[in-house]
Short mmCIF file of C-alpha atoms in Angstrom, two decimals:
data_model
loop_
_atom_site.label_atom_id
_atom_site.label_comp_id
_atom_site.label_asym_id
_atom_site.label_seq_id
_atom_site.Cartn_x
_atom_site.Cartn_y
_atom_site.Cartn_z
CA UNK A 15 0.00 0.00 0.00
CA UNK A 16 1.07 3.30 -1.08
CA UNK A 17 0.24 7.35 -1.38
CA UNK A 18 -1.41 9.40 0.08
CA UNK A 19 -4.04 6.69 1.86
CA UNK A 20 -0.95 4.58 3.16
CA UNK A 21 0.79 7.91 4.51
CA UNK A 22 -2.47 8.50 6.50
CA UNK A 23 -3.31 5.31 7.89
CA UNK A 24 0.31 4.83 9.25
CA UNK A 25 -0.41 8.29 11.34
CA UNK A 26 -3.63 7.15 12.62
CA UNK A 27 -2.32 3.79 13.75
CA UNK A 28 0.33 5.67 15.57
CA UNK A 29 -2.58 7.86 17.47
CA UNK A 30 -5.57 5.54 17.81
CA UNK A 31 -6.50 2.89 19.17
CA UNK A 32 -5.74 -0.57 17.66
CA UNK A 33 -9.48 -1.92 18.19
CA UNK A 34 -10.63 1.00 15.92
CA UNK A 35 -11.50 -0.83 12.85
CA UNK A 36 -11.73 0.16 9.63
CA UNK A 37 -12.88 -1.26 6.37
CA UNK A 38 -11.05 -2.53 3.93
CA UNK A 39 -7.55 -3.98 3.46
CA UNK A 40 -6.19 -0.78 1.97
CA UNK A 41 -8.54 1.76 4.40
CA UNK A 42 -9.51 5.33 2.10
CA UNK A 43 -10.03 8.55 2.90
CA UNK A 44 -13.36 10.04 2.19
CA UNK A 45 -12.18 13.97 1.10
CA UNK A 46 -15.98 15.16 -0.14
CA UNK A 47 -18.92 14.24 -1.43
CA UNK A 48 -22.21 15.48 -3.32
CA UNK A 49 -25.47 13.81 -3.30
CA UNK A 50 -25.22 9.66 -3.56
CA UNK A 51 -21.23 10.28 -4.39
CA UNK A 52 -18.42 10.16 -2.31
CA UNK A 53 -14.67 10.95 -3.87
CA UNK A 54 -11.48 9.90 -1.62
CA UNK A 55 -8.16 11.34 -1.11
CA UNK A 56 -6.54 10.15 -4.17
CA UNK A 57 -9.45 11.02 -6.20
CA UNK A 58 -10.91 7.98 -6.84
CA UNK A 59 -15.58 8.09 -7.32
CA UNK A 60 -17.38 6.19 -4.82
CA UNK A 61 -21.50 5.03 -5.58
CA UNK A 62 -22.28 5.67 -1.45
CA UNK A 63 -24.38 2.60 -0.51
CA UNK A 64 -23.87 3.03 2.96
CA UNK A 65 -23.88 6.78 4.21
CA UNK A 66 -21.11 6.40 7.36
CA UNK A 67 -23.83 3.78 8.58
CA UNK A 68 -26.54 4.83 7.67
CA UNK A 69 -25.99 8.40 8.75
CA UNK A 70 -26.25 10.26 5.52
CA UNK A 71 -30.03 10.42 5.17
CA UNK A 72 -30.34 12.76 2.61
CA UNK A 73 -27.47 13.69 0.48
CA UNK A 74 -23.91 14.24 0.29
CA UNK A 75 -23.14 17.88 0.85
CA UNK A 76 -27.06 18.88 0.82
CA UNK A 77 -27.22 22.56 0.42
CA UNK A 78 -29.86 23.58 2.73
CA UNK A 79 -27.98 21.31 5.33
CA UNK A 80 -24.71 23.03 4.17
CA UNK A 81 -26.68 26.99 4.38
CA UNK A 82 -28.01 26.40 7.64
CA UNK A 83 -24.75 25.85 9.11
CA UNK A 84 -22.99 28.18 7.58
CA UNK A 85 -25.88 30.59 8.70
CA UNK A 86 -25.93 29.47 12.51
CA UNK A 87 -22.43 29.26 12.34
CA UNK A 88 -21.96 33.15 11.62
CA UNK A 89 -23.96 33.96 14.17
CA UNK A 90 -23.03 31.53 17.47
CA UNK A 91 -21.37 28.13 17.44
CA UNK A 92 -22.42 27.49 21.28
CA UNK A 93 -24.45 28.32 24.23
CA UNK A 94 -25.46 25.20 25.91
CA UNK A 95 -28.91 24.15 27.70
CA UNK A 96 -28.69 26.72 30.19
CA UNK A 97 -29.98 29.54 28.01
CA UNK A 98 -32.66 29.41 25.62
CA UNK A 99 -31.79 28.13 21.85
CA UNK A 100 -34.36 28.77 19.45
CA UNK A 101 -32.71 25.91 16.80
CA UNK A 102 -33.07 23.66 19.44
CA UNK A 103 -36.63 24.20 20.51
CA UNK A 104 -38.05 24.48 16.55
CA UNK A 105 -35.81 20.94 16.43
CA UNK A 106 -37.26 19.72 19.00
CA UNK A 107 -40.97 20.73 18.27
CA UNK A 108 -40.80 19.53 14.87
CA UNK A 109 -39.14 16.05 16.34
CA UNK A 110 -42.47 16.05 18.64
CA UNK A 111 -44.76 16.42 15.31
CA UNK A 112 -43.14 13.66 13.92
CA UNK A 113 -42.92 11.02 17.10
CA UNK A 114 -46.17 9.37 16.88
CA UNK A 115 -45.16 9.38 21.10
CA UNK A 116 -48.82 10.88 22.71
CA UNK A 117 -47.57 14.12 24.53
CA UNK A 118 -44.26 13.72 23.36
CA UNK A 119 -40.81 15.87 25.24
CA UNK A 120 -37.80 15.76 23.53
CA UNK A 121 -33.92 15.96 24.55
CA UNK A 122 -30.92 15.90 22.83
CA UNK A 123 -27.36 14.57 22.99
CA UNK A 124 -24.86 14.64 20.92
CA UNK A 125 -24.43 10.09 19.53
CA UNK A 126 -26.68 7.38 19.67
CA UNK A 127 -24.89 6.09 22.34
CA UNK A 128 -25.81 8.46 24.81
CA UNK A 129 -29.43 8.75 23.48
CA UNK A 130 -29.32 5.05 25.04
CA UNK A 131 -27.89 5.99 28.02
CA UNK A 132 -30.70 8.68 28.53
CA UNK A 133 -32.81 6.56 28.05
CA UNK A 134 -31.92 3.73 30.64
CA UNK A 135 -31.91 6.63 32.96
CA UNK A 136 -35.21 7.68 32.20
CA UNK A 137 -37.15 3.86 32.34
CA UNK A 138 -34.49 2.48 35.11
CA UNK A 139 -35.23 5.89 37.41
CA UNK A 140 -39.04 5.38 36.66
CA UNK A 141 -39.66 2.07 37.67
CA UNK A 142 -36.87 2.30 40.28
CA UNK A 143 -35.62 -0.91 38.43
CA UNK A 144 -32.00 -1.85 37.02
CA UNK A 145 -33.56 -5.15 35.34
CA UNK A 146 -33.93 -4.73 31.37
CA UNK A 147 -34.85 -6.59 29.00
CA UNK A 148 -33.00 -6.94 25.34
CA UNK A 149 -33.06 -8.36 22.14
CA UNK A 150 -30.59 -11.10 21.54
CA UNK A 151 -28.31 -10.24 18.31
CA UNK A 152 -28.81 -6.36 19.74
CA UNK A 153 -26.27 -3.45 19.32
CA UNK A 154 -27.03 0.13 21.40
CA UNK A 155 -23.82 1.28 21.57
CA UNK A 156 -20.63 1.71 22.64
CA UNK A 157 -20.69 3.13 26.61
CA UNK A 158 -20.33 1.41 29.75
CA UNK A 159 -24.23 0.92 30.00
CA UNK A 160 -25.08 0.69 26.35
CA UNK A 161 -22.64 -1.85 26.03
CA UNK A 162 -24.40 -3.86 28.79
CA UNK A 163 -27.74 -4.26 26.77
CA UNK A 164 -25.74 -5.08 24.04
CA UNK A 165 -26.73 -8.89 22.55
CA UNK A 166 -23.75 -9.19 20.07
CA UNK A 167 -20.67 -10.72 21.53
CA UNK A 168 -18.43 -8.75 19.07
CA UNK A 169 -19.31 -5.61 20.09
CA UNK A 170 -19.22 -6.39 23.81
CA UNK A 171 -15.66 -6.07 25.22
CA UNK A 172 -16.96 -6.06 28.98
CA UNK A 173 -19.82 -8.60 30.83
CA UNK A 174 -19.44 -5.49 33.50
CA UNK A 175 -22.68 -3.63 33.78
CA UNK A 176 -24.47 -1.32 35.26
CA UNK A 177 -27.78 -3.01 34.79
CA UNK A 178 -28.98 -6.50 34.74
CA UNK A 179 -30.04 -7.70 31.21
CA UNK A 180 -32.07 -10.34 30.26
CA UNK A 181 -31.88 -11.39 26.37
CA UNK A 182 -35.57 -12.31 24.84
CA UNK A 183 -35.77 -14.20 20.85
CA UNK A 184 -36.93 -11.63 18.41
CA UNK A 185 -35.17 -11.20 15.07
CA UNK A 186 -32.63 -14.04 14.39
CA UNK A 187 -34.63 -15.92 12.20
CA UNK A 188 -31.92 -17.62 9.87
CA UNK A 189 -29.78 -20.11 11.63
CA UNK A 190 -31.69 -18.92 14.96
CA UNK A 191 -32.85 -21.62 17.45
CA UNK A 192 -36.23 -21.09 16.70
CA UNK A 193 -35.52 -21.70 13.11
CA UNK A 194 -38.01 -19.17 11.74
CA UNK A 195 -37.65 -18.81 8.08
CA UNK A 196 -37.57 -22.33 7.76
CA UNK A 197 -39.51 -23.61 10.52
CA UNK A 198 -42.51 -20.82 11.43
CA UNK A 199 -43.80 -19.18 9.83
CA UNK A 200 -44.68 -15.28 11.17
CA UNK A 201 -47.64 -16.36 13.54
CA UNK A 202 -45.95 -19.15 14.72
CA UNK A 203 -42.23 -17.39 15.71
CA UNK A 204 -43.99 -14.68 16.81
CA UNK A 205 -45.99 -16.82 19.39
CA UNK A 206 -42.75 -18.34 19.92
CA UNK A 207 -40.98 -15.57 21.05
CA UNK A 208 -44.09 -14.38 23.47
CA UNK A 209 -43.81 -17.22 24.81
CA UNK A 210 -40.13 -17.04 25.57
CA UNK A 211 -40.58 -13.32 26.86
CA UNK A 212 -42.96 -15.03 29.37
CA UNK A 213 -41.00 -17.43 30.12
CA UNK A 214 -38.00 -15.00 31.01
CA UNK A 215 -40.70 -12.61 33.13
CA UNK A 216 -41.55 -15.55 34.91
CA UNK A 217 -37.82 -16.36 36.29
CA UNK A 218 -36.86 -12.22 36.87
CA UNK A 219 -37.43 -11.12 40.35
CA UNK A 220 -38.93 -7.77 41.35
CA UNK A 221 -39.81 -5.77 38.85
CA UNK A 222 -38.33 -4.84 34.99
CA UNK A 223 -37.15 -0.93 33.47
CA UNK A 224 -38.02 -1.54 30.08
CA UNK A 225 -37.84 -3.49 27.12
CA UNK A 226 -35.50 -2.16 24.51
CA UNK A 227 -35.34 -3.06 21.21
CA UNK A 228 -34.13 -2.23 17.59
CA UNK A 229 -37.16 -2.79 15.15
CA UNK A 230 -34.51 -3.64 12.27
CA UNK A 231 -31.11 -4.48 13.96
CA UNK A 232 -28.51 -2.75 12.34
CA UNK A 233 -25.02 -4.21 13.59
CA UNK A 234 -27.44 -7.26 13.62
CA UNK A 235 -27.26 -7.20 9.84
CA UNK A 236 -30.95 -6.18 9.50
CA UNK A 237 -32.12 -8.87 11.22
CA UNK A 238 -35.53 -8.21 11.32
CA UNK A 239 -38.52 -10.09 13.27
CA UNK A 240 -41.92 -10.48 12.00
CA UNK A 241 -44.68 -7.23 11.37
CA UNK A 242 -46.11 -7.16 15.00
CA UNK A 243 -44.45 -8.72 17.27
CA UNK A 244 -43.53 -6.14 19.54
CA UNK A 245 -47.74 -4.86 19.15
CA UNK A 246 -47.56 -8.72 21.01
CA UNK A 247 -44.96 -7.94 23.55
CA UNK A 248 -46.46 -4.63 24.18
CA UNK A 249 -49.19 -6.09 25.38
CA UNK A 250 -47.20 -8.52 27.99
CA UNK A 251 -45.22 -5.32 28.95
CA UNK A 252 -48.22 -3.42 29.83
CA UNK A 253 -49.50 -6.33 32.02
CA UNK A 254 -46.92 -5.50 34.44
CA UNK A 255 -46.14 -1.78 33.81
CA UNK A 256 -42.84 -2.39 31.91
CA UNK A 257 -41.90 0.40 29.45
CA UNK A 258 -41.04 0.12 25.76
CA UNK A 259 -38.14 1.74 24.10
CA UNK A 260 -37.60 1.50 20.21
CA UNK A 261 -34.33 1.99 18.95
CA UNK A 262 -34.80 4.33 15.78
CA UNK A 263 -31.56 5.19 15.28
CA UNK A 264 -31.04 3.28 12.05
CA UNK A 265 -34.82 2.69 11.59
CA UNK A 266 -36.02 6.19 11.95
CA UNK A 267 -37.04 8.85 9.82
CA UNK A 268 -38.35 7.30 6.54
CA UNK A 269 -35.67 5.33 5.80
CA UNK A 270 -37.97 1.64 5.76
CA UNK A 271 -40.63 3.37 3.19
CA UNK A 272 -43.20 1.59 4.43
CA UNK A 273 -43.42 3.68 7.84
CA UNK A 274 -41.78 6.54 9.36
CA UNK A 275 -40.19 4.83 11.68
CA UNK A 276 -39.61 1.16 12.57
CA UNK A 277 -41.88 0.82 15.34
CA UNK A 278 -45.53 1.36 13.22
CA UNK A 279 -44.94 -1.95 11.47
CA UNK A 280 -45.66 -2.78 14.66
CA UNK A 281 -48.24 -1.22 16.03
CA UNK A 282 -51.20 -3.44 16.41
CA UNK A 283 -53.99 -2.43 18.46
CA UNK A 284 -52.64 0.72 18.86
CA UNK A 285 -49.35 -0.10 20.63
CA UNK A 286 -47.16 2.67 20.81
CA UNK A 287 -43.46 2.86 22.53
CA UNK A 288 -42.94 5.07 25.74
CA UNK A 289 -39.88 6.18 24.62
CA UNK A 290 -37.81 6.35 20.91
CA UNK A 291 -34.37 6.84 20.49
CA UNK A 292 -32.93 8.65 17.60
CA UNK A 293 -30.28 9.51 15.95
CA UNK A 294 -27.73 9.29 12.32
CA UNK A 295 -29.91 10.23 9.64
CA UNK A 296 -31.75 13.51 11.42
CA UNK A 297 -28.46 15.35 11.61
CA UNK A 298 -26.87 13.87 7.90
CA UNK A 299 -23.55 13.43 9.55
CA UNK A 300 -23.69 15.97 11.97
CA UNK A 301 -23.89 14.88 15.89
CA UNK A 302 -27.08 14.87 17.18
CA UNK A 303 -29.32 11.98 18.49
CA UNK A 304 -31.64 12.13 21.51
CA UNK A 305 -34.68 10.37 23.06
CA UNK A 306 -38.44 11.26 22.98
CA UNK A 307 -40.85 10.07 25.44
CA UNK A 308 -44.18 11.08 26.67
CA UNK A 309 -43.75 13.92 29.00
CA UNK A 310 -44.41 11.98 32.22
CA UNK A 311 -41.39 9.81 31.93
CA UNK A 312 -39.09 12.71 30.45
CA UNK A 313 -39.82 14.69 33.32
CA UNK A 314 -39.42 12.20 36.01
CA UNK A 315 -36.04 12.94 36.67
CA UNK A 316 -35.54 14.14 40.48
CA UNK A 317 -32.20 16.05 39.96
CA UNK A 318 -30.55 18.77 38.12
CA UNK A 319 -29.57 17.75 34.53
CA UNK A 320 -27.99 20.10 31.33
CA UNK A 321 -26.28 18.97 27.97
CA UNK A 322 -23.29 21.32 26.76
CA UNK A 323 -23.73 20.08 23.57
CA UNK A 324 -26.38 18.42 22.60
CA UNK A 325 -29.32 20.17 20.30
CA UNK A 326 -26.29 22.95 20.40
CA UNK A 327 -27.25 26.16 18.00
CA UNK A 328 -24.85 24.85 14.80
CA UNK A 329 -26.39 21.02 14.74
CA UNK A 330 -29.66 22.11 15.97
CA UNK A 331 -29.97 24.03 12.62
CA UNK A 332 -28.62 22.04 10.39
CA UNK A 333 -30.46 18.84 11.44
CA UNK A 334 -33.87 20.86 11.49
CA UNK A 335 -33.08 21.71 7.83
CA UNK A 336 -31.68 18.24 7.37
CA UNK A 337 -35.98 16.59 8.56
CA UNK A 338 -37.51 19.76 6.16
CA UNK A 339 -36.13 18.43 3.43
CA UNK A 340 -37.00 15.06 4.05
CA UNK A 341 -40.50 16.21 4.84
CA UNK A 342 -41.07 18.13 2.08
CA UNK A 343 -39.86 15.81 -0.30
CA UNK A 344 -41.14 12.87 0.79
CA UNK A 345 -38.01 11.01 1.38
CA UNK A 346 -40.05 8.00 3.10
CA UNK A 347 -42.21 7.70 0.03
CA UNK A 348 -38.62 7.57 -2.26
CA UNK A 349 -37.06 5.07 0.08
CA UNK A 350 -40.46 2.85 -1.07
CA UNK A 351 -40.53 3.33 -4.19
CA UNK A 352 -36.23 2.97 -5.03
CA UNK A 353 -36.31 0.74 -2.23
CA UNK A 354 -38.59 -1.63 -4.62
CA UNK A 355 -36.68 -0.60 -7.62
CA UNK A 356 -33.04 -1.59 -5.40
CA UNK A 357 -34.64 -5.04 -3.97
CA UNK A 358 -36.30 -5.97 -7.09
CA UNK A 359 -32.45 -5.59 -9.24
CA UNK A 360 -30.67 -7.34 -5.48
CA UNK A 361 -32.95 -10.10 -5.92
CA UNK A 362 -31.69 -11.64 -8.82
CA UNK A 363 -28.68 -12.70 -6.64
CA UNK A 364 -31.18 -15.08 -5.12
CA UNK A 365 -29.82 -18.79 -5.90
CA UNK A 366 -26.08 -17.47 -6.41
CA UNK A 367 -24.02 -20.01 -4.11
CA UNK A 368 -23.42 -18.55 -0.65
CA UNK A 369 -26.48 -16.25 -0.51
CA UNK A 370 -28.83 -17.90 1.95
CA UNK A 371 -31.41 -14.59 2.47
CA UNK A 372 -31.86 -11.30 1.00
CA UNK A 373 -34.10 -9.16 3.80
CA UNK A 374 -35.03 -5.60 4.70
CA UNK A 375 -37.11 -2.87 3.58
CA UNK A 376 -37.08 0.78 2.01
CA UNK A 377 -33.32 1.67 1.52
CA UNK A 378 -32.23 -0.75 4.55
CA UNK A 379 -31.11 -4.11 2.88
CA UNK A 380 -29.08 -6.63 4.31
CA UNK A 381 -27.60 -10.12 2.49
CA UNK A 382 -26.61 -12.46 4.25
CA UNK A 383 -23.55 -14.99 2.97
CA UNK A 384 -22.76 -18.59 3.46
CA UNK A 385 -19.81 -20.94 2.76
CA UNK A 386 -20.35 -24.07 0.96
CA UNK A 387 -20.96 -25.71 4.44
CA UNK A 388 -23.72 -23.35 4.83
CA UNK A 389 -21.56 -21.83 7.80
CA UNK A 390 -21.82 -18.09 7.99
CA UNK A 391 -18.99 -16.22 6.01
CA UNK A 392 -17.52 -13.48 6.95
CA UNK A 393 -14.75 -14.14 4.28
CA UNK A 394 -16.92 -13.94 1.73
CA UNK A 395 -18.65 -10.56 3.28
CA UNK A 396 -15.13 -8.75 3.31
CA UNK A 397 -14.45 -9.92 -0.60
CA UNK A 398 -17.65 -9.05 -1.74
CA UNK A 399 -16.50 -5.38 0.04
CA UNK A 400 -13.15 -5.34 -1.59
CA UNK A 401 -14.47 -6.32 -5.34
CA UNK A 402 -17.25 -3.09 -4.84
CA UNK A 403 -14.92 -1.05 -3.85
CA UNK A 404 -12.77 -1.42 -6.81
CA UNK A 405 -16.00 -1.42 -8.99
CA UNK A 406 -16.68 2.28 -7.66
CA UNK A 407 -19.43 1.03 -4.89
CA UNK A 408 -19.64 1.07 -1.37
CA UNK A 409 -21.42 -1.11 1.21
CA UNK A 410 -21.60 -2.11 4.47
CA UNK A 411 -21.75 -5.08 6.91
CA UNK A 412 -22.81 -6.54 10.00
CA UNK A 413 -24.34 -9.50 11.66
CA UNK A 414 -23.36 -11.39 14.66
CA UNK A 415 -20.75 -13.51 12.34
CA UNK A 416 -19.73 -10.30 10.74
CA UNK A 417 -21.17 -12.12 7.40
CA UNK A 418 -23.87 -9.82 6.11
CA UNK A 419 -23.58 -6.91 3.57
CA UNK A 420 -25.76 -4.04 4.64
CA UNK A 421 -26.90 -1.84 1.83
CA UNK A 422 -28.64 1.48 2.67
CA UNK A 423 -27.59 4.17 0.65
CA UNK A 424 -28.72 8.14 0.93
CA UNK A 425 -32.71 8.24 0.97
CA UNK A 426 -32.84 10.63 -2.09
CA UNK A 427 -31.10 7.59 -4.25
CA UNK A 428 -32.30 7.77 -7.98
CA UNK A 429 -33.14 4.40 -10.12
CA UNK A 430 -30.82 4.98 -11.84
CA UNK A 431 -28.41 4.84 -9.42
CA UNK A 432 -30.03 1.91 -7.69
CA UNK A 433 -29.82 -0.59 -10.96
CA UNK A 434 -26.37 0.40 -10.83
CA UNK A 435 -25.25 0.19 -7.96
CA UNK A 436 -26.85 -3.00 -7.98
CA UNK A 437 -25.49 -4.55 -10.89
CA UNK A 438 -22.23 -3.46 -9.36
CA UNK A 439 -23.25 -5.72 -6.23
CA UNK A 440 -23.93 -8.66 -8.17
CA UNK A 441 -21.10 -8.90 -10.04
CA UNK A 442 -18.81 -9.02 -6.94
CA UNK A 443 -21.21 -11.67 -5.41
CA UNK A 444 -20.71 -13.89 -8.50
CA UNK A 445 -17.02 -13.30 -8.27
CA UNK A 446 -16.88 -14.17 -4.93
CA UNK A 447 -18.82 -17.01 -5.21
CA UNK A 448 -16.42 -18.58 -7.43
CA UNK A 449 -13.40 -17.89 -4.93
CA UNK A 450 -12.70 -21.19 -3.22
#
């Protein structure tokens, strides 16, 4: 490896940590972007199929994201939550709107991670209850807490927690024990999996926080469970006054088509969360996340509390420019319709030797790869990464064996940029596939 990437990475391993990974065997340097395109340091054109997971929402150097900034920017970079911040409060009204969460109060932080965090505080303070439960195959985060709700053994460096998890079934369907997709069908895993929350209640003592829960996982490669299962574990919850959080920050804001966020595909009989989590996509890349939950649990908090930075004046603005322009150009109704147009063209790979399952929905696809064992392959996963990058695309991936490509490019994607992207996809599959 050579240049100007090879100069770079040599610094950073110098600087940062060692268990900061990156992708690729020869890492790149993303220099700028504009819409669905990304161009490195060496100048080399990028097809963006993965926004910095998931994060780029809308587009690659959006202008009214770009204006806003540069607006808010001239005027104050900082104040923090002890004085009033208009950005912040038009954010956070406009994040209310959107929630679906009945008398909904919003509050910002600055990552995902601590979104989590806030809200484990919130549901643990509440019910005056460490005990939470999780989905197995889960991913929340990266702090001491978020880490310990965390059902994915690769991203869990510590079994030191602060609260006491307890892992429910929910979305590993493939390979799972309850051997869903080719076992049960959706009535039958989902019963399964009430069942097994029941069964879990049953052994906990005292009483439980909350039940979080991603309704796609992300760093689960898009594992997904069934349309209404947690409608069905909603109404267990609410048997015993146990509080539902959905995890929206890859799910939210559109970005499934079929909903605005993750949680309506699930809302049967009018089962709504207490509290959603948010993040990636509202800011496009700049650092803002958050929590909103109806106002009874967001102001339950017996002490003093401020954020120096989150919903700050600078991201505040930009992110509320960032959800205008997916509002007013229906973003959620693109990611259905290119969404179809990107699954239909991913499809085809259907049948190629080691793809065993093709899931997702909207602009949040995830493939999942095999050997010729029918092991999971994360081999093939980090090929099939290498041969699009060449090719001019990139992609993702995940999963619990690191084996799945996640594909969820920015929400404003074209069809034409879809079919080729996608035809860029399945060429590397078939290559790989013929690796031995």
């Amino acid at each position: 490896m050579t240049g100007v990437h090879a100069e770079l990475l040599k610094r950073r391993q110098a600087v940062l940590p060692s268990w900061l990974s990156t992708f690729y065997a020869e890492p790149i340097d993303l220099d700028h972007g504009e819409g669905r395109h990304v161009v490195d340091a060496e100048g080399n054109r990028y097809l963006d199929f993965f926004g910095g997971i998931l994060t780029t929402m809308t587009a690659h150097a959006l202008p009214e994201v770009t204006a806003a900034v540069s607006e808010q920017a001239g005027k104050i970079l900082h104040s923090s939550t002890l004085y009033l911040n208009r950005p912040m409060v038009e954010l956070a009204e406009q994040v209310a709107e959107v929630s679906g969460i009945p008398e909904p109060k919003v509050f910002f932080t600055s990552s995902g991670t601590e979104a989590t965090d806030t809200a484990l505080l919130l549901a643990t303070g509440y019910r005056a209850s460490n005990q939470v439960l999780a989905l197995r195959n889960s991913y929340h985060g990266r702090s001491f807490s978020s880490i310990g709700i965390t059902g994915n053994s690769g991203w869990s460096p510590t079994s030191l927690s602060p609260v006491q998890t307890y892992y429910v079934h929910g979305s590993r369907r493939l390979n799972g024990p309850l051997g869903g997709l080719h076992g049960l069908d959706d009535a039958a895993f989902t019963a399964a999996c009430v069942a097994d929350l029941e069964d879990v209640l049953g052994q906990v003592k005292d009483n439980v926080a909350c039940l979080i829960a991603e309704p796609i996982q992300g760093v689960g490669g898009f594992a997904m469970p069934p349309d209404g299962l947690f409608g069905e574990f909603k109404k267990v919850l609410d048997s015993r006054g146990i509080l539902w959080i959905s995890d929206e920050v890859q799910t939210g804001w559109g970005r499934t088509g079929e909903h605005y966020w993750g949680w309506q595909a699930h809302a049967t009989d009018g089962a709504t969360p207490d509290m959603v989590t948010f993040a990636k996509g509202l800011g496009n890349g700049l650092s803002i996340a958050g929590v909103v939950a109806r106002a009874e649990i967001m102001d339950s908090v017996p002490a003093n509390s401020i954020s120096t930075f989150g919903g700050s004046p600078v991201t505040a603005a930009g992110a509320l420019a960032n959800l205008r322009y997916a509002l007013d150009h229906d973003l959620q109704g693109n990611a259905a319709r290119i969404g179809a147009v990107l699954r239909a063209a991913l499809d085809k790979a259907a049948g190629l030797p080691g793809v065993v399952d093709i899931r997702g929905k909207g602009l949040m696809i995830g493939i999942e790869l095999v050997d010729g064992d029918g092991q999971p392959s994360p081999q093939a996963a980090t090929e099939v990464l290498e041969l699009t990058k060449a090719a001019g695309l990139l992609v993702g991936k995940g999963g619990l064996h690191g084996n799945i490509l996640r594909i969820a490019p920015p929400l404003t994607l074209t069809a034409d940029e879809a079919e080729h992207g996608a035809a860029i996809l399945l060429t590397a599959l078939k290559t790989a596939a013929q690796t031995p």
